[in-house]
Coordinates of C-alpha atoms in Angstrom, one line a residue:
X1 CA 118.6 -25.1 211.4
X2 CA 115.5 -24.5 208.6
X3 CA 113.8 -21.2 207.7
X4 CA 110.4 -20.6 208.3
X5 CA 108.0 -21.9 206.0
X6 CA 104.4 -21.2 204.8
X7 CA 103.5 -25.0 206.1
X8 CA 104.6 -24.0 209.6
X9 CA 102.2 -21.1 209.5
X10 CA 98.3 -20.8 210.3
X11 CA 96.4 -18.4 209.1
X12 CA 93.1 -18.2 211.6
X13 CA 90.1 -16.4 211.0
X14 CA 88.1 -14.5 213.6
X15 CA 84.6 -14.2 212.7
X16 CA 83.7 -12.3 215.9
X17 CA 81.8 -13.2 219.2
X18 CA 79.2 -16.3 218.3
X19 CA 75.9 -14.5 219.3
X20 CA 72.7 -16.8 219.4
X21 CA 70.4 -16.4 216.9
X22 CA 67.2 -14.5 218.3
X23 CA 63.8 -15.6 217.4
X24 CA 61.9 -13.2 215.7
X25 CA 58.7 -13.2 217.9
X26 CA 58.0 -15.4 221.0
X27 CA 54.2 -16.7 221.6
X28 CA 52.1 -15.1 223.4
X29 CA 52.8 -17.6 226.4
X30 CA 56.8 -17.3 226.0
X31 CA 56.6 -13.8 226.3
X32 CA 54.4 -13.5 229.2
X33 CA 56.4 -15.7 231.3
X34 CA 59.8 -14.1 229.8
X35 CA 61.1 -17.6 228.6
X36 CA 63.2 -18.2 225.5
X37 CA 60.8 -19.2 222.7
X38 CA 62.3 -21.3 219.8
X39 CA 59.2 -19.9 217.4
X40 CA 58.2 -23.0 216.1
X41 CA 55.1 -22.7 214.3
X42 CA 52.2 -23.9 215.4
X43 CA 53.6 -25.1 218.5
X44 CA 56.8 -23.6 219.8
X45 CA 58.6 -26.3 222.4
X46 CA 57.5 -24.6 225.4
X47 CA 53.8 -24.7 224.4
X48 CA 53.9 -28.3 223.5
X49 CA 55.8 -29.5 226.3
X50 CA 53.0 -28.2 228.6
X51 CA 49.8 -29.1 226.6
X52 CA 49.1 -25.2 225.8
X53 CA 47.2 -23.7 222.7
X54 CA 50.3 -21.6 221.3
X55 CA 49.5 -18.3 219.5
X56 CA 51.6 -15.1 218.1
X57 CA 50.3 -12.0 218.1
X58 CA 52.2 -8.9 217.0
X59 CA 54.2 -6.7 219.3
X60 CA 53.1 -2.8 219.0
X61 CA 56.1 -0.4 218.9
X62 CA 55.2 0.8 222.4
X63 CA 55.9 -2.5 223.8
X64 CA 58.9 -3.2 222.5
X65 CA 60.4 0.0 225.0

């Protein structure tokens, strides 16, 4: 029998759980409907699909809580 060699051993690297990429800011429509916004500008995919005007407005610190 042969002893274990380095070719028999494989190294696995675990980078942690994969988390979905977050969009920095959702458009007004997606935020109001609580939809997943892809953040594309000038039109996100949800607004494009519905034929809506897509607009982004800054979120105040009070709304984040």
